[in-house]
mmCIF file of C-alpha atoms in Angstrom:
data_model
loop_
_atom_site.group_PDB
_atom_site.id
_atom_site.type_symbol
_atom_site.label_atom_id
_atom_site.label_comp_id
_atom_site.label_asym_id
_atom_site.label_seq_id
_atom_site.Cartn_x
_atom_site.Cartn_y
_atom_site.Cartn_z
ATOM 1 C CA MET A 1 0.000 0.000 0.000
ATOM 2 C CA LEU A 2 1.413 3.378 -1.013
ATOM 3 C CA PRO A 3 2.733 5.731 0.174
ATOM 4 C CA THR A 4 4.937 3.721 2.488
ATOM 5 C CA PHE A 5 7.761 4.288 4.941
ATOM 6 C CA MET A 6 10.646 1.793 4.989
ATOM 7 C CA PRO A 7 12.543 1.224 8.228
ATOM 8 C CA VAL A 8 16.250 0.636 7.617
ATOM 9 C CA ALA A 9 17.639 -2.792 8.511
ATOM 10 C CA THR A 10 21.141 -2.233 7.102
ATOM 11 C CA GLN A 11 22.591 -5.581 8.124
ATOM 12 C CA ALA A 12 19.332 -7.574 8.119
ATOM 13 C CA ALA A 13 18.221 -6.324 11.526
ATOM 14 C CA ILE A 14 16.415 -3.310 12.954
ATOM 15 C CA LYS A 15 18.229 -2.510 16.180
ATOM 16 C CA GLY A 16 16.200 -3.138 19.297
ATOM 17 C CA LEU A 17 13.264 -4.828 17.554
ATOM 18 C CA THR A 18 12.429 -8.329 16.392
ATOM 19 C CA ALA A 19 10.950 -8.927 12.958
ATOM 20 C CA GLU A 20 7.638 -9.785 14.632
ATOM 21 C CA GLN A 21 7.580 -6.475 16.509
ATOM 22 C CA VAL A 22 8.273 -4.522 13.320
ATOM 23 C CA GLU A 23 5.518 -6.368 11.466
ATOM 24 C CA SER A 24 3.070 -5.770 14.324
ATOM 25 C CA LEU A 25 3.455 -2.024 13.729
ATOM 26 C CA GLY A 26 2.034 -2.391 10.232
ATOM 27 C CA VAL A 27 5.373 -2.236 8.405
ATOM 28 C CA SER A 28 5.206 -4.123 5.107
ATOM 29 C CA LEU A 29 8.556 -3.151 3.550
ATOM 30 C CA ILE A 30 12.033 -2.842 5.047
ATOM 31 C CA LEU A 31 15.407 -1.919 3.566
ATOM 32 C CA ASN A 32 18.619 -3.973 3.608
ATOM 33 C CA ASN A 33 22.017 -2.787 2.388
ATOM 34 C CA THR A 34 23.434 -4.908 -0.432
ATOM 35 C CA TYR A 35 27.031 -3.839 0.195
ATOM 36 C CA HIS A 36 26.974 -4.819 3.854
ATOM 37 C CA LEU A 37 25.108 -8.112 3.348
ATOM 38 C CA ASN A 38 27.538 -9.097 0.620
ATOM 39 C CA LEU A 39 30.431 -8.578 3.046
ATOM 40 C CA ARG A 40 28.738 -9.982 6.135
ATOM 41 C CA PRO A 41 27.191 -12.517 6.503
ATOM 42 C CA GLY A 42 28.093 -13.073 2.821
ATOM 43 C CA LEU A 43 26.251 -14.748 -0.013
ATOM 44 C CA GLU A 44 27.073 -18.335 0.991
ATOM 45 C CA VAL A 45 25.461 -17.864 4.395
ATOM 46 C CA LEU A 46 22.420 -16.214 2.825
ATOM 47 C CA LYS A 47 22.100 -19.050 0.300
ATOM 48 C CA ALA A 48 22.261 -21.615 3.090
ATOM 49 C CA ALA A 49 19.568 -19.724 4.999
ATOM 50 C CA GLY A 50 17.302 -19.587 1.956
ATOM 51 C CA GLY A 51 17.720 -15.850 1.293
ATOM 52 C CA ALA A 52 17.607 -12.665 3.333
ATOM 53 C CA HIS A 53 13.918 -13.023 4.212
ATOM 54 C CA LYS A 54 14.494 -16.282 6.081
ATOM 55 C CA PHE A 55 17.859 -15.150 7.452
ATOM 56 C CA GLN A 56 16.200 -12.282 9.325
ATOM 57 C CA GLY A 57 12.798 -13.903 9.866
ATOM 58 C CA TRP A 58 11.023 -11.281 7.754
ATOM 59 C CA LYS A 59 7.801 -12.380 6.029
ATOM 60 C CA GLN A 60 6.908 -9.128 4.291
ATOM 61 C CA ASN A 61 8.573 -7.226 1.438
ATOM 62 C CA LEU A 62 12.260 -6.399 1.264
ATOM 63 C CA LEU A 63 14.186 -3.776 -0.714
ATOM 64 C CA THR A 64 17.938 -3.795 -1.176
ATOM 65 C CA VAL A 65 19.854 -0.563 -1.649
ATOM 66 C CA GLY A 66 22.123 -1.028 -4.661
ATOM 67 C CA LEU A 67 25.867 -1.322 -4.359
ATOM 68 C CA VAL A 68 28.037 1.754 -4.782
ATOM 69 C CA VAL A 69 31.376 1.457 -6.579
ATOM 70 C CA LYS A 70 34.056 1.953 -3.926
ATOM 71 C CA THR A 71 37.779 2.442 -4.322
ATOM 72 C CA ARG A 72 38.677 -0.857 -2.683
ATOM 73 C CA TYR A 73 35.769 -2.829 -4.062
ATOM 74 C CA TYR A 74 35.048 -2.804 -7.795
ATOM 75 C CA ILE A 75 31.771 -4.218 -9.044
ATOM 76 C CA ASP A 76 29.976 -4.075 -12.361
ATOM 77 C CA PRO A 77 26.230 -3.760 -13.077
ATOM 78 C CA GLU A 78 25.793 -7.474 -13.783
ATOM 79 C CA GLU A 79 27.416 -8.551 -10.536
ATOM 80 C CA SER A 80 25.395 -6.024 -8.541
ATOM 81 C CA ILE A 81 22.172 -7.547 -9.902
ATOM 82 C CA SER A 82 23.411 -11.111 -9.313
ATOM 83 C CA ILE A 83 24.210 -10.313 -5.685
ATOM 84 C CA GLN A 84 20.719 -8.893 -5.159
ATOM 85 C CA HIS A 85 19.216 -11.957 -6.848
ATOM 86 C CA THR A 86 20.989 -14.133 -4.291
ATOM 87 C CA ILE A 87 19.869 -11.931 -1.404
ATOM 88 C CA GLY A 88 16.331 -12.444 -2.696
ATOM 89 C CA ALA A 89 14.905 -8.956 -2.184
ATOM 90 C CA ASP A 90 11.503 -8.175 -3.667
ATOM 91 C CA ILE A 91 12.776 -4.807 -4.940
ATOM 92 C CA ILE A 92 16.318 -4.486 -6.254
ATOM 93 C CA MET A 93 18.158 -1.377 -7.428
ATOM 94 C CA GLN A 94 20.262 -0.758 -10.503
ATOM 95 C CA LEU A 95 23.945 0.019 -10.018
ATOM 96 C CA ASP A 96 24.382 3.760 -10.437
ATOM 97 C CA ASP A 97 27.261 6.218 -10.357
ATOM 98 C CA VAL A 98 26.724 8.421 -7.313
ATOM 99 C CA VAL A 99 28.394 11.769 -6.713
ATOM 100 C CA SER A 100 27.827 14.196 -3.859
ATOM 101 C CA SER A 101 24.786 16.381 -4.404
ATOM 102 C CA LEU A 102 27.073 19.404 -3.985
ATOM 103 C CA THR A 103 29.337 18.314 -6.856
ATOM 104 C CA THR A 104 29.221 20.536 -9.954
ATOM 105 C CA GLY A 105 30.784 20.458 -13.388
ATOM 106 C CA PRO A 106 31.401 17.644 -15.891
ATOM 107 C CA ARG A 107 31.592 14.907 -13.242
ATOM 108 C CA VAL A 108 27.827 15.229 -12.648
ATOM 109 C CA ARG A 109 27.038 14.687 -16.336
ATOM 110 C CA GLU A 110 29.486 11.805 -16.471
ATOM 111 C CA ALA A 111 27.781 10.103 -13.513
ATOM 112 C CA MET A 112 24.319 10.652 -14.983
ATOM 113 C CA GLU A 113 25.224 9.260 -18.396
ATOM 114 C CA ARG A 114 27.035 6.286 -16.852
ATOM 115 C CA SER A 115 23.990 5.527 -14.689
ATOM 116 C CA VAL A 116 21.834 5.366 -17.830
ATOM 117 C CA ARG A 117 24.297 3.011 -19.542
ATOM 118 C CA TRP A 118 24.490 0.839 -16.438
ATOM 119 C CA LEU A 119 20.700 0.696 -16.260
ATOM 120 C CA ASP A 120 20.685 -0.890 -19.727
ATOM 121 C CA ARG A 121 23.121 -3.552 -18.560
ATOM 122 C CA CYS A 122 21.148 -4.171 -15.374
ATOM 123 C CA ILE A 123 17.917 -4.620 -17.342
ATOM 124 C CA VAL A 124 19.505 -7.100 -19.767
ATOM 125 C CA HIS A 125 21.072 -9.156 -16.974
ATOM 126 C CA HIS A 126 17.921 -9.107 -14.857
ATOM 127 C CA GLU A 127 15.682 -10.214 -17.720
ATOM 128 C CA SER A 128 18.079 -12.935 -18.876
ATOM 129 C CA SER A 129 18.267 -14.367 -15.345
ATOM 130 C CA GLY A 130 14.596 -15.296 -15.276
ATOM 131 C CA LYS A 131 14.043 -13.292 -12.075
ATOM 132 C CA LYS A 132 11.897 -10.519 -13.557
ATOM 133 C CA ASP A 133 8.632 -12.077 -12.371
ATOM 134 C CA THR A 134 9.787 -12.481 -8.771
ATOM 135 C CA GLN A 135 12.107 -9.509 -8.200
ATOM 136 C CA ASN A 136 11.374 -5.931 -9.243
ATOM 137 C CA LEU A 137 14.168 -3.796 -10.695
ATOM 138 C CA PHE A 138 14.123 -0.042 -10.041
ATOM 139 C CA ALA A 139 15.979 2.599 -12.058
ATOM 140 C CA ILE A 140 17.748 5.452 -10.217
ATOM 141 C CA VAL A 141 17.466 8.988 -11.591
ATOM 142 C CA GLN A 142 20.689 10.980 -11.276
ATOM 143 C CA GLY A 143 21.805 14.432 -12.439
ATOM 144 C CA GLY A 144 22.781 16.232 -9.256
ATOM 145 C CA LEU A 145 21.150 19.600 -8.626
ATOM 146 C CA ASP A 146 21.159 20.490 -12.321
ATOM 147 C CA LEU A 147 17.565 20.521 -13.593
ATOM 148 C CA GLU A 148 18.703 20.138 -17.208
ATOM 149 C CA LEU A 149 20.715 17.012 -16.390
ATOM 150 C CA ARG A 150 17.841 15.657 -14.320
ATOM 151 C CA ASP A 151 15.518 16.175 -17.286
ATOM 152 C CA GLN A 152 17.907 14.356 -19.608
ATOM 153 C CA CYS A 153 18.212 11.455 -17.201
ATOM 154 C CA LEU A 154 14.450 11.318 -16.687
ATOM 155 C CA ASP A 155 13.836 11.259 -20.438
ATOM 156 C CA GLU A 156 16.312 8.426 -20.980
ATOM 157 C CA MET A 157 15.083 6.327 -18.072
ATOM 158 C CA ILE A 158 11.419 6.790 -18.936
ATOM 159 C CA LYS A 159 12.268 5.387 -22.392
ATOM 160 C CA ARG A 160 13.260 2.217 -20.520
ATOM 161 C CA LYS A 161 10.012 2.063 -18.554
ATOM 162 C CA ASP A 162 9.109 -1.407 -19.822
ATOM 163 C CA GLY A 163 12.316 -2.787 -18.343
ATOM 164 C CA VAL A 164 11.783 -1.538 -14.798
ATOM 165 C CA ALA A 165 9.107 -1.863 -12.135
ATOM 166 C CA GLY A 166 9.729 1.537 -10.520
ATOM 167 C CA PHE A 167 11.933 4.608 -10.338
ATOM 168 C CA ALA A 168 14.101 5.983 -7.545
ATOM 169 C CA ILE A 169 15.261 9.581 -7.138
ATOM 170 C CA GLY A 170 18.915 9.370 -6.161
ATOM 171 C CA GLY A 171 21.809 11.683 -5.479
ATOM 172 C CA LEU A 172 20.110 13.926 -2.911
ATOM 173 C CA SER A 173 20.264 14.538 0.861
ATOM 174 C CA GLY A 174 23.947 15.355 0.647
ATOM 175 C CA GLY A 175 23.921 18.847 2.097
ATOM 176 C CA GLU A 176 21.840 20.773 -0.430
ATOM 177 C CA GLU A 177 19.441 23.485 0.709
ATOM 178 C CA LYS A 178 16.113 22.302 2.119
ATOM 179 C CA GLY A 179 14.835 24.327 4.997
ATOM 180 C CA MET A 180 11.580 26.055 4.150
ATOM 181 C CA GLN A 181 9.450 22.920 4.482
ATOM 182 C CA HIS A 182 9.296 23.623 8.204
ATOM 183 C CA GLN A 183 7.397 26.843 7.404
ATOM 184 C CA ALA A 184 5.105 25.005 4.996
ATOM 185 C CA LEU A 185 3.840 22.286 7.308
ATOM 186 C CA SER A 186 0.531 22.505 9.141
ATOM 187 C CA THR A 187 -1.607 19.868 10.778
ATOM 188 C CA HIS A 188 -3.290 18.589 7.623
ATOM 189 C CA ILE A 189 -2.072 20.690 4.697
ATOM 190 C CA ILE A 190 1.322 21.079 3.045
ATOM 191 C CA LEU A 191 1.593 24.234 0.920
ATOM 192 C CA LYS A 192 3.660 23.082 -2.046
ATOM 193 C CA ASP A 193 4.518 26.487 -3.477
ATOM 194 C CA VAL A 194 6.094 27.804 -0.267
ATOM 195 C CA PHE A 195 9.152 25.591 -0.281
ATOM 196 C CA MET A 196 9.913 25.528 -4.010
ATOM 197 C CA ALA A 197 12.773 27.966 -3.359
ATOM 198 C CA ASP A 198 14.737 25.081 -1.842
ATOM 199 C CA VAL A 199 16.747 23.135 -4.401
ATOM 200 C CA PHE A 200 16.034 19.720 -2.838
ATOM 201 C CA TRP A 201 12.307 20.184 -3.337
ATOM 202 C CA ARG A 202 12.705 21.560 -6.849
ATOM 203 C CA ILE A 203 14.538 18.368 -7.827
ATOM 204 C CA ILE A 204 11.983 16.106 -6.124
ATOM 205 C CA LYS A 205 9.083 17.919 -7.774
ATOM 206 C CA ARG A 206 10.703 17.918 -11.216
ATOM 207 C CA CYS A 207 11.201 14.152 -10.961
ATOM 208 C CA THR A 208 7.732 13.309 -9.658
ATOM 209 C CA ASP A 209 6.107 15.578 -12.251
ATOM 210 C CA LYS A 210 7.784 13.671 -15.089
ATOM 211 C CA LEU A 211 7.942 10.092 -13.798
ATOM 212 C CA PRO A 212 5.067 7.836 -14.897
ATOM 213 C CA GLU A 213 2.246 7.525 -12.381
ATOM 214 C CA ASP A 214 1.861 3.793 -12.978
ATOM 215 C CA ARG A 215 5.280 3.066 -11.464
ATOM 216 C CA PRO A 216 6.247 3.572 -7.790
ATOM 217 C CA ARG A 217 8.438 6.638 -7.148
ATOM 218 C CA TYR A 218 11.012 6.226 -4.413
ATOM 219 C CA SER A 219 13.075 8.998 -2.791
ATOM 220 C CA MET A 220 16.369 7.562 -1.575
ATOM 221 C CA GLY A 221 17.474 8.814 1.816
ATOM 222 C CA ILE A 222 15.683 11.512 3.794
ATOM 223 C CA GLY A 223 17.083 13.849 6.395
ATOM 224 C CA PHE A 224 14.361 15.198 8.671
ATOM 225 C CA ALA A 225 11.079 13.610 9.689
ATOM 226 C CA GLU A 226 9.165 16.479 8.079
ATOM 227 C CA ASP A 227 10.842 15.660 4.776
ATOM 228 C CA LEU A 228 8.939 12.381 4.637
ATOM 229 C CA LEU A 229 5.585 14.115 4.480
ATOM 230 C CA VAL A 230 6.702 16.794 2.062
ATOM 231 C CA CYS A 231 8.031 14.133 -0.314
ATOM 232 C CA VAL A 232 4.668 12.362 -0.206
ATOM 233 C CA ALA A 233 2.880 15.643 -0.907
ATOM 234 C CA LEU A 234 5.052 16.059 -3.997
ATOM 235 C CA GLY A 235 4.137 12.625 -5.312
ATOM 236 C CA VAL A 236 6.750 10.281 -3.808
ATOM 237 C CA ASP A 237 5.408 6.816 -2.960
ATOM 238 C CA MET A 238 8.284 5.265 -1.008
ATOM 239 C CA VAL A 239 10.679 6.839 1.486
ATOM 240 C CA TRP A 240 13.147 5.822 4.148
ATOM 241 C CA ARG A 241 14.943 7.722 6.832
ATOM 242 C CA ASN A 242 18.064 6.404 8.497
ATOM 243 C CA PHE A 243 18.169 7.614 12.093
ATOM 244 C CA SER A 244 19.303 6.115 15.358
ATOM 245 C CA LEU A 245 16.436 4.408 17.152
ATOM 246 C CA GLY A 246 18.272 3.501 20.329
ATOM 247 C CA GLY A 247 16.229 2.413 23.333
ATOM 248 C CA ALA A 248 13.094 4.157 22.079
ATOM 249 C CA SER A 249 13.067 2.194 18.817
ATOM 250 C CA HIS A 250 9.579 0.743 19.224
ATOM 251 C CA ILE A 251 7.995 4.114 20.084
ATOM 252 C CA LEU A 252 9.752 6.028 17.295
ATOM 253 C CA LEU A 253 8.962 3.459 14.622
ATOM 254 C CA GLU A 254 5.353 3.221 15.791
ATOM 255 C CA ARG A 255 4.992 7.009 15.454
ATOM 256 C CA GLN A 256 6.575 6.974 11.994
ATOM 257 C CA THR A 257 4.301 4.232 10.656
ATOM 258 C CA ALA A 258 1.247 5.842 12.270
ATOM 259 C CA TYR A 259 2.161 9.066 10.452
ATOM 260 C CA PHE A 260 2.004 7.212 7.151
ATOM 261 C CA ARG A 261 -1.254 5.434 7.961
ATOM 262 C CA HIS A 262 -2.737 8.897 8.562
ATOM 263 C CA VAL A 263 -1.321 10.219 5.284
ATOM 264 C CA ARG A 264 -2.757 7.266 3.340
ATOM 265 C CA LEU A 265 -6.191 7.758 4.848
ATOM 266 C CA ASP A 266 -6.041 11.490 4.151
ATOM 267 C CA LEU A 267 -5.111 10.880 0.502
ATOM 268 C CA GLU A 268 -7.817 8.249 0.044
ATOM 269 C CA SER A 269 -10.489 10.641 1.338
ATOM 270 C CA HIS A 270 -9.818 13.154 -1.468
#
């Protein structure tokens, strides 16, 4: 059911909570980190356990954040998809070239164009593996804070719509301006035009305006709790926020999921 909030279980566990406790809060989708699961416990352990769902005792849906190319760990698009196939997530992400959202110049274009090329390779490998009917591949829109580059990336990835089950908005929440949403929030209404001066929201809105409505739209990584609701108001369907739960994990997660139940009901009533 959309929109939805995804708690982060980086290494196949949400700190302080069992899988049963998380499910009892109405959570139907959690996030694992492909990079960390590939390192520990590793693919052989996950295979022996029957996949990440069984390894962590999770009966609902699972999304894996795609691998990022790191200096000490090279990976190509095909291997990134194969690793996620082994993990067994319901939603898997393409391999993309990620740069800081504050990066400018030719490196941003390079990363965007490479992400499009890598999407093609991910689609081919995913379809040839026979996993397309059981695991859903998402594309990741890049382009930094440059609206022209975002538009180019959106156009290219929308052309590949038939090869993907959804679209993610990547490359944000890296220090760019996003402050006016606090002035725009009220109890029931979010005034969209107020915060369009902030570059984060301009990028989110440009992406959600152009992305097809018949595919889920996922904003990768959120900073403040208020950002979750503003993203939904702008047309985002899936969000996650990585924050420390600590000893109050059950209370905080319950409040977050209750927030989204309220948002869903509010949207359905209009």
